[in-house]
Amino acid sequence: MEFSNKSIATADTLKIGKGKRVVVGLSGGVDSSVAAYILKEQGYEVIGMFMKNWHDDSVTISKECPWLDDSNDAMIVAQHLGIPFQAIDLSKEYKERIVDYMFAEYQRGRTPNPDVLCNREIKFDIFLNAALKIGADFVATGHYARKSEIEKEGKKIFRLLSGKDSNKDQSYFLCQLTQAQLSKSLFPVGELLKPEVREIARKINLVTADKKDSQGLCFVGKVHLPDFLQQRLEAKKGKVIEVPADSPAFKNGYEPSDLKNLSASYSLSADLGETIGEHKGAHYYTIGQRKGLNLGGYEKPLFVIGTDTNENIIYTGMGENHPGLYRKGLFVATTDIHWVRPDHTLEIGNSRKYSARVRYRQSLVPCTLNRSPEGLYIIFDSPQKSITPGQFAAWYDGDELIGSGVIN
């Protein structure tokens, strides 16, 4: 495969980085490795920095993503590229801002997104500030996203755009960034496809060229979530209730103007179905989950359609088309609304058409945002699957991410 210098822009042809220092968050993966290479080719003074965010290896599946191996790979890449390298320990901040928040959300029966939070609270806050203290003009990551600038009424505005590779687009994970954070951020691989990134890595003999993409928590590794949660959330047996598809709980008789009911979770109770088994704790499950129920013998797979951590009950429905998996809308409280583009803020009483997604890699779907005094109602043109409280909804105008919020 050939890759184009158009996206890389060598230092000989385009000195866009001349005189500017950038700290790259080297994760030990191929994307951040190639990001560092591209920036160096563009003439930046590049410094590689590895973030250590976690000390407890007891809940990580070490063969999948051991942080020590990642740190070593990041150091080897830095040496190969001839750039300075250092590691920074952010485990204290990560525990306070990400892990504690995760436990609190799961305790409430909600499902947080640690990757979105890690970007907002760690990479583009704590890490960014550490980079600025050593004289950096920017921080860079291996995210598949793009940034552009426009001027509006004499003011510079930064746009967060989807990555060129639609299969790897990671703009969703950056949906909580501010204009100030974007102004100091670079996403060098955003204009490339994943195969192009790997081909670049192979051509320059990077040790990470064919390394498997990491999974799991941001800069922590893949964790066994039940083990992780059981550090603080005790296992507690409770009922698994199956709610039939024809239950009155799923009958939608609401008018299109009834935003509150169209956006609400279904009201589920034990008398709507029958008990079919036991679980180990309602806070270990999330809406849309199929694995981990350990209940067989059904005509179709069972899915979690609701959880009640107060009563310690999980509600299930049979089949991926069960109506309990689908909702017409969602609600974001006023305090949880975030505008990446503050100039697009929706005023109370106004509405606007956008496209949105409620999880990473979900295709964008058309919706209408409706601003009310209590928050933002997002009503989809067609019902959407597995809308999960605690996750983030992000809305786009074309390929530009405009804003986001925590699903209530």
Short mmCIF file of C-alpha atoms in Angstrom, two decimals:
data_model
loop_
_atom_site.label_atom_id
_atom_site.label_comp_id
_atom_site.label_asym_id
_atom_site.label_seq_id
_atom_site.Cartn_x
_atom_site.Cartn_y
_atom_site.Cartn_z
CA MET A 1 0.00 0.00 0.00
CA GLU A 2 1.19 3.48 -0.81
CA PHE A 3 0.52 6.34 1.55
CA SER A 4 0.40 9.96 0.60
CA ASN A 5 2.84 12.58 1.82
CA LYS A 6 -0.07 14.97 1.43
CA SER A 7 -1.31 13.98 4.91
CA ILE A 8 2.14 13.86 6.46
CA ALA A 9 3.74 16.96 4.99
CA THR A 10 7.45 16.56 5.54
CA ALA A 11 9.58 19.17 7.24
CA ASP A 12 11.29 19.93 3.92
CA THR A 13 8.04 20.89 2.21
CA LEU A 14 5.91 22.33 4.98
CA LYS A 15 7.41 23.77 8.16
CA ILE A 16 4.08 24.16 9.89
CA GLY A 17 5.54 23.06 13.21
CA LYS A 18 8.73 25.08 13.07
CA GLY A 19 9.53 26.60 16.45
CA LYS A 20 6.60 24.91 18.16
CA ARG A 21 6.81 22.24 20.84
CA VAL A 22 4.26 19.45 21.13
CA VAL A 23 3.93 16.72 23.75
CA VAL A 24 2.50 13.51 22.34
CA GLY A 25 0.62 11.13 24.60
CA LEU A 26 2.46 7.95 23.63
CA SER A 27 0.25 5.05 24.70
CA GLY A 28 2.45 2.29 23.33
CA GLY A 29 0.07 1.76 20.41
CA VAL A 30 0.52 2.30 16.69
CA ASP A 31 -1.74 5.35 16.39
CA SER A 32 0.10 7.59 18.85
CA SER A 33 3.43 6.29 17.53
CA VAL A 34 2.61 7.40 14.00
CA ALA A 35 1.19 10.67 15.35
CA ALA A 36 4.59 11.44 16.88
CA TYR A 37 6.34 10.59 13.60
CA ILE A 38 4.02 12.82 11.54
CA LEU A 39 4.54 15.77 13.88
CA LYS A 40 8.29 15.37 13.77
CA GLU A 41 8.15 15.30 9.96
CA GLN A 42 6.11 18.49 10.07
CA GLY A 43 8.91 20.25 11.92
CA TYR A 44 7.59 20.26 15.48
CA GLU A 45 9.83 19.77 18.48
CA VAL A 46 8.25 16.54 19.71
CA ILE A 47 8.35 15.11 23.23
CA GLY A 48 6.84 11.69 23.97
CA MET A 49 5.08 11.18 27.28
CA PHE A 50 3.47 8.04 28.67
CA MET A 51 0.64 8.39 31.18
CA LYS A 52 0.52 5.83 33.97
CA ASN A 53 -2.99 5.95 35.30
CA TRP A 54 -3.36 2.75 37.26
CA HIS A 55 -1.33 0.77 39.79
CA ASP A 56 -3.67 -2.09 40.64
CA ASP A 57 -2.96 -4.97 38.25
CA SER A 58 -5.20 -7.39 40.15
CA VAL A 59 -8.25 -6.57 38.03
CA THR A 60 -6.57 -6.25 34.64
CA ILE A 61 -6.29 -9.07 32.16
CA SER A 62 -2.55 -8.58 31.82
CA LYS A 63 -2.15 -10.56 28.61
CA GLU A 64 -4.52 -8.19 26.84
CA CYS A 65 -2.98 -4.82 27.65
CA PRO A 66 -0.28 -4.74 30.35
CA TRP A 67 0.64 -1.15 31.08
CA LEU A 68 4.30 -2.01 31.65
CA ASP A 69 4.66 -3.45 28.14
CA ASP A 70 2.86 -0.42 26.73
CA SER A 71 5.26 1.90 28.56
CA ASN A 72 8.26 -0.01 27.21
CA ASP A 73 6.87 0.10 23.67
CA ALA A 74 6.30 3.84 23.98
CA MET A 75 9.90 4.32 25.12
CA ILE A 76 11.22 2.17 22.24
CA VAL A 77 9.20 4.24 19.75
CA ALA A 78 10.57 7.47 21.20
CA GLN A 79 14.13 6.17 20.94
CA HIS A 80 13.52 5.03 17.35
CA LEU A 81 12.15 8.44 16.40
CA GLY A 82 14.91 10.25 18.27
CA ILE A 83 12.61 12.24 20.54
CA PRO A 84 12.80 12.80 24.31
CA PHE A 85 10.62 10.52 26.42
CA GLN A 86 9.28 10.56 29.93
CA ALA A 87 6.52 8.90 31.93
CA ILE A 88 4.09 10.76 34.11
CA ASP A 89 2.18 9.17 36.99
CA LEU A 90 -1.41 10.41 37.02
CA SER A 91 -2.84 7.49 38.99
CA LYS A 92 -3.96 9.69 41.90
CA GLU A 93 -5.86 12.07 39.64
CA TYR A 94 -7.24 9.17 37.59
CA LYS A 95 -8.60 7.47 40.69
CA GLU A 96 -10.21 10.67 41.96
CA ARG A 97 -11.69 11.86 38.68
CA ILE A 98 -12.44 8.67 36.79
CA VAL A 99 -12.48 5.57 39.00
CA ASP A 100 -14.39 7.10 41.91
CA TYR A 101 -16.91 8.55 39.46
CA MET A 102 -17.31 5.14 37.81
CA PHE A 103 -18.06 3.41 41.10
CA ALA A 104 -20.56 6.10 42.06
CA GLU A 105 -22.38 5.82 38.73
CA TYR A 106 -22.56 2.02 38.79
CA GLN A 107 -23.82 2.21 42.37
CA ARG A 108 -26.71 4.34 41.07
CA GLY A 109 -27.50 1.83 38.34
CA ARG A 110 -25.99 3.98 35.59
CA THR A 111 -23.29 3.14 33.05
CA PRO A 112 -20.50 5.72 32.79
CA ASN A 113 -18.13 6.15 29.85
CA PRO A 114 -14.60 6.36 31.30
CA ASP A 115 -12.98 7.08 27.92
CA VAL A 116 -14.96 10.29 27.44
CA LEU A 117 -14.16 11.31 31.01
CA CYS A 118 -10.49 10.40 30.65
CA ASN A 119 -10.17 12.74 27.69
CA ARG A 120 -11.95 15.59 29.45
CA GLU A 121 -10.38 15.19 32.88
CA ILE A 122 -6.97 13.59 32.28
CA LYS A 123 -5.54 13.84 28.75
CA PHE A 124 -6.80 17.32 27.93
CA ASP A 125 -6.68 18.73 31.45
CA ILE A 126 -4.08 17.27 33.85
CA PHE A 127 -1.84 15.98 31.05
CA LEU A 128 -2.31 19.15 28.99
CA ASN A 129 -1.37 21.36 31.92
CA ALA A 130 1.71 19.22 32.60
CA ALA A 131 2.73 19.69 28.97
CA LEU A 132 2.20 23.44 29.11
CA LYS A 133 4.42 23.63 32.19
CA ILE A 134 7.35 22.28 30.17
CA GLY A 135 6.81 24.83 27.45
CA ALA A 136 4.57 22.91 25.05
CA ASP A 137 2.41 24.77 22.58
CA PHE A 138 0.19 21.73 22.00
CA VAL A 139 -0.57 18.21 23.11
CA ALA A 140 -1.26 15.50 20.55
CA THR A 141 -2.91 12.10 20.66
CA GLY A 142 -3.55 9.24 18.26
CA HIS A 143 -7.29 9.87 18.07
CA TYR A 144 -9.02 9.44 14.74
CA ALA A 145 -10.54 12.90 14.73
CA ARG A 146 -9.85 16.20 13.01
CA LYS A 147 -9.72 19.84 14.02
CA SER A 148 -10.21 22.95 11.92
CA GLU A 149 -10.47 26.66 12.57
CA ILE A 150 -12.93 29.28 11.40
CA GLU A 151 -13.40 32.94 12.25
CA LYS A 152 -16.77 34.24 13.34
CA GLU A 153 -17.39 37.87 14.23
CA GLY A 154 -13.64 38.39 14.56
CA LYS A 155 -13.23 35.47 16.95
CA LYS A 156 -11.36 32.23 16.23
CA ILE A 157 -13.50 29.13 16.66
CA PHE A 158 -12.23 25.55 16.69
CA ARG A 159 -14.28 22.80 15.03
CA LEU A 160 -14.10 19.16 16.12
CA LEU A 161 -14.64 16.92 13.10
CA SER A 162 -15.07 13.21 12.55
CA GLY A 163 -11.97 11.26 11.56
CA LYS A 164 -11.53 10.51 7.87
CA ASP A 165 -11.72 6.79 8.62
CA SER A 166 -15.41 6.25 9.34
CA ASN A 167 -14.65 2.80 10.78
CA LYS A 168 -12.28 4.28 13.37
CA ASP A 169 -13.78 7.74 13.97
CA GLN A 170 -13.18 8.63 17.64
CA SER A 171 -14.67 12.12 17.76
CA TYR A 172 -17.35 10.75 20.12
CA PHE A 173 -14.70 10.15 22.79
CA LEU A 174 -13.75 13.84 22.54
CA CYS A 175 -17.32 15.11 22.86
CA GLN A 176 -16.71 16.89 26.18
CA LEU A 177 -13.75 19.00 25.07
CA THR A 178 -13.90 22.78 25.35
CA GLN A 179 -12.73 25.46 22.94
CA ALA A 180 -9.75 26.11 25.23
CA GLN A 181 -8.78 22.42 25.16
CA LEU A 182 -9.23 22.15 21.40
CA SER A 183 -7.05 25.21 20.86
CA LYS A 184 -4.11 23.30 22.35
CA SER A 185 -4.83 19.91 20.74
CA LEU A 186 -3.55 18.16 17.62
CA PHE A 187 -4.86 14.94 16.04
CA PRO A 188 -2.23 13.98 13.43
CA VAL A 189 -3.76 10.68 12.26
CA GLY A 190 -7.26 12.09 11.82
CA GLU A 191 -6.76 12.55 8.08
CA LEU A 192 -5.57 8.95 7.59
CA LEU A 193 -7.21 5.55 7.34
CA LYS A 194 -6.15 2.89 9.81
CA PRO A 195 -4.44 0.73 7.14
CA GLU A 196 -2.45 3.82 6.08
CA VAL A 197 -1.32 4.35 9.68
CA ARG A 198 -0.10 0.77 9.95
CA GLU A 199 1.64 1.00 6.58
CA ILE A 200 3.50 4.14 7.70
CA ALA A 201 4.52 2.36 10.90
CA ARG A 202 5.83 -0.62 8.93
CA LYS A 203 7.71 1.55 6.46
CA ILE A 204 9.61 3.32 9.24
CA ASN A 205 10.04 0.09 11.24
CA LEU A 206 8.10 1.03 14.35
CA VAL A 207 7.85 -1.74 16.95
CA THR A 208 4.12 -0.97 17.27
CA ALA A 209 3.35 -1.42 13.54
CA ASP A 210 1.40 -4.65 13.91
CA LYS A 211 0.48 -4.36 17.57
CA LYS A 212 -3.13 -5.23 18.37
CA ASP A 213 -5.31 -2.25 19.26
CA SER A 214 -5.79 -1.93 23.01
CA GLN A 215 -9.21 -2.35 24.58
CA GLY A 216 -10.65 -1.44 27.93
CA LEU A 217 -10.25 1.57 30.18
CA CYS A 218 -8.31 4.57 28.97
CA PHE A 219 -4.58 3.99 29.58
CA VAL A 220 -5.39 1.21 32.05
CA GLY A 221 -6.00 -1.85 29.93
CA LYS A 222 -8.73 -4.40 29.62
CA VAL A 223 -10.36 -5.12 32.94
CA HIS A 224 -12.74 -7.80 34.05
CA LEU A 225 -15.53 -5.41 34.95
CA PRO A 226 -17.29 -7.52 37.60
CA ASP A 227 -13.95 -8.02 39.41
CA PHE A 228 -13.21 -4.32 39.05
CA LEU A 229 -16.60 -3.30 40.46
CA GLN A 230 -16.48 -5.84 43.28
CA GLN A 231 -13.61 -3.90 44.81
CA ARG A 232 -16.27 -1.61 46.25
CA LEU A 233 -19.69 -2.86 45.17
CA GLU A 234 -20.61 -6.02 47.01
CA ALA A 235 -22.19 -8.95 45.20
CA LYS A 236 -25.82 -9.29 46.24
CA LYS A 237 -28.23 -11.85 44.82
CA GLY A 238 -31.44 -10.56 43.32
CA LYS A 239 -34.23 -11.47 40.93
CA VAL A 240 -34.04 -11.60 37.16
CA ILE A 241 -37.48 -10.82 35.75
CA GLU A 242 -38.51 -11.37 32.14
CA VAL A 243 -40.98 -8.83 30.83
CA PRO A 244 -42.96 -9.96 27.76
CA ALA A 245 -42.90 -7.85 24.60
CA ASP A 246 -46.65 -7.21 24.80
CA SER A 247 -46.44 -5.67 28.29
CA PRO A 248 -48.43 -2.43 28.68
CA ALA A 249 -45.19 -0.79 29.87
CA PHE A 250 -44.13 -0.48 26.23
CA LYS A 251 -47.36 0.92 24.81
CA ASN A 252 -46.60 4.39 23.46
CA GLY A 253 -49.67 6.57 23.35
CA TYR A 254 -47.81 9.84 23.71
CA GLU A 255 -48.21 12.79 21.39
CA PRO A 256 -45.09 14.13 19.61
CA SER A 257 -45.31 17.23 21.81
CA ASP A 258 -45.07 15.16 25.00
CA LEU A 259 -41.27 15.43 25.19
CA LYS A 260 -40.99 14.34 28.82
CA ASN A 261 -42.70 10.98 28.35
CA LEU A 262 -41.13 10.32 24.96
CA SER A 263 -37.70 10.76 26.58
CA ALA A 264 -38.33 8.82 29.78
CA SER A 265 -37.10 5.34 30.63
CA TYR A 266 -39.77 2.67 30.81
CA SER A 267 -41.50 2.28 34.15
CA LEU A 268 -40.79 -1.35 35.03
CA SER A 269 -41.96 -3.27 38.10
CA ALA A 270 -41.83 -6.86 39.33
CA ASP A 271 -45.53 -7.48 38.62
CA LEU A 272 -45.01 -6.94 34.87
CA GLY A 273 -43.25 -10.27 34.35
CA GLU A 274 -42.08 -13.48 35.93
CA THR A 275 -38.93 -14.35 37.87
CA ILE A 276 -36.67 -16.54 35.75
CA GLY A 277 -33.45 -16.61 37.74
CA GLU A 278 -30.96 -14.84 40.00
CA HIS A 279 -28.16 -12.34 39.43
CA LYS A 280 -25.22 -11.25 41.59
CA GLY A 281 -25.98 -7.54 41.79
CA ALA A 282 -28.08 -5.15 39.67
CA HIS A 283 -25.23 -2.61 39.57
CA TYR A 284 -23.12 -5.06 37.52
CA TYR A 285 -25.50 -4.91 34.54
CA THR A 286 -26.31 -2.37 31.88
CA ILE A 287 -29.14 -1.86 29.41
CA GLY A 288 -28.65 -3.82 26.21
CA GLN A 289 -26.33 -6.35 27.87
CA ARG A 290 -26.62 -9.92 26.64
CA LYS A 291 -23.61 -11.72 28.09
CA GLY A 292 -23.30 -12.52 31.77
CA LEU A 293 -26.93 -13.42 32.45
CA ASN A 294 -26.14 -17.15 32.42
CA LEU A 295 -29.72 -18.05 31.58
CA GLY A 296 -30.32 -20.48 28.75
CA GLY A 297 -33.09 -22.52 27.18
CA TYR A 298 -34.95 -19.61 25.60
CA GLU A 299 -36.16 -19.35 22.03
CA LYS A 300 -34.24 -16.09 21.58
CA PRO A 301 -31.36 -14.47 23.54
CA LEU A 302 -32.23 -12.49 26.65
CA PHE A 303 -31.22 -8.83 26.92
CA VAL A 304 -31.20 -6.48 29.90
CA ILE A 305 -33.91 -3.87 29.34
CA GLY A 306 -33.79 -2.22 32.77
CA THR A 307 -32.10 -2.27 36.18
CA ASP A 308 -33.29 -1.27 39.64
CA THR A 309 -30.40 -0.94 42.08
CA ASN A 310 -32.71 0.07 44.94
CA GLU A 311 -34.72 -3.15 44.75
CA ASN A 312 -31.78 -5.11 43.25
CA ILE A 313 -33.77 -6.33 40.26
CA ILE A 314 -32.78 -6.62 36.63
CA TYR A 315 -35.43 -6.75 33.91
CA THR A 316 -34.89 -8.72 30.73
CA GLY A 317 -36.61 -9.11 27.39
CA MET A 318 -36.35 -11.91 24.85
CA GLY A 319 -34.91 -11.12 21.41
CA GLU A 320 -32.97 -8.18 19.99
CA ASN A 321 -36.20 -6.60 18.72
CA HIS A 322 -37.86 -6.53 22.14
CA PRO A 323 -39.61 -3.14 22.51
CA GLY A 324 -38.01 -2.63 25.92
CA LEU A 325 -34.66 -2.17 24.19
CA TYR A 326 -35.90 0.80 22.16
CA ARG A 327 -36.74 4.37 23.09
CA LYS A 328 -37.93 7.33 21.09
CA GLY A 329 -35.91 9.92 22.96
CA LEU A 330 -33.67 10.84 25.87
CA PHE A 331 -33.16 13.70 28.32
CA VAL A 332 -30.04 15.62 29.33
CA ALA A 333 -30.30 17.80 32.45
CA THR A 334 -29.26 21.45 32.14
CA THR A 335 -26.16 20.93 34.28
CA ASP A 336 -24.99 18.11 31.96
CA ILE A 337 -25.33 19.94 28.63
CA HIS A 338 -22.01 20.73 26.97
CA TRP A 339 -21.48 22.72 23.78
CA VAL A 340 -18.22 22.11 21.94
CA ARG A 341 -19.46 25.01 19.83
CA PRO A 342 -20.80 27.50 22.40
CA ASP A 343 -21.93 29.77 19.56
CA HIS A 344 -24.47 27.07 18.66
CA THR A 345 -26.02 26.98 22.14
CA LEU A 346 -29.73 26.28 21.88
CA GLU A 347 -31.81 28.82 23.78
CA ILE A 348 -34.78 27.80 25.95
CA GLY A 349 -37.87 27.25 23.84
CA ASN A 350 -35.94 26.60 20.65
CA SER A 351 -35.36 23.38 18.75
CA ARG A 352 -33.04 22.29 15.95
CA LYS A 353 -32.44 19.25 13.76
CA TYR A 354 -29.13 17.41 14.22
CA SER A 355 -27.74 13.91 13.92
CA ALA A 356 -26.71 12.08 17.08
CA ARG A 357 -25.20 8.93 18.52
CA VAL A 358 -25.56 7.51 22.02
CA ARG A 359 -22.48 5.28 22.00
CA TYR A 360 -19.18 4.86 20.20
CA ARG A 361 -19.38 3.49 16.64
CA GLN A 362 -23.14 3.84 16.45
CA SER A 363 -24.15 5.33 13.11
CA LEU A 364 -25.38 8.90 13.31
CA VAL A 365 -29.17 9.08 13.30
CA PRO A 366 -31.43 12.10 12.68
CA CYS A 367 -33.01 13.74 15.71
CA THR A 368 -34.44 17.00 17.02
CA LEU A 369 -32.98 18.82 20.01
CA ASN A 370 -35.58 20.64 22.12
CA ARG A 371 -34.35 23.06 24.80
CA SER A 372 -36.50 23.51 27.88
CA PRO A 373 -35.83 25.18 31.26
CA GLU A 374 -35.02 21.81 32.85
CA GLY A 375 -32.71 20.56 30.14
CA LEU A 376 -32.49 19.15 26.64
CA TYR A 377 -34.88 16.64 25.12
CA ILE A 378 -33.49 14.69 22.17
CA ILE A 379 -36.21 13.06 20.09
CA PHE A 380 -35.12 10.64 17.37
CA ASP A 381 -36.86 10.28 14.04
CA SER A 382 -37.08 6.55 14.78
CA PRO A 383 -36.69 4.65 18.11
CA GLN A 384 -33.11 3.88 19.13
CA LYS A 385 -31.70 0.79 20.79
CA SER A 386 -30.01 0.55 24.21
CA ILE A 387 -30.18 4.18 25.32
CA THR A 388 -28.31 3.93 28.60
CA PRO A 389 -28.38 6.38 31.53
CA GLY A 390 -24.88 7.59 32.39
CA GLN A 391 -23.60 7.32 28.82
CA PHE A 392 -23.06 10.35 26.60
CA ALA A 393 -25.23 11.50 23.73
CA ALA A 394 -23.32 13.54 21.15
CA TRP A 395 -24.92 15.57 18.39
CA TYR A 396 -23.41 16.51 15.03
CA ASP A 397 -23.99 18.89 12.15
CA GLY A 398 -22.66 16.89 9.22
CA ASP A 399 -19.22 15.71 10.31
CA GLU A 400 -18.80 18.37 13.00
CA LEU A 401 -19.46 17.48 16.64
CA ILE A 402 -21.49 20.34 18.10
CA GLY A 403 -22.21 19.25 21.65
CA SER A 404 -22.89 16.43 24.08
CA GLY A 405 -24.48 15.55 27.39
CA VAL A 406 -24.96 12.80 29.96
CA ILE A 407 -28.07 10.73 29.37
CA ASN A 408 -30.45 10.97 32.31
#
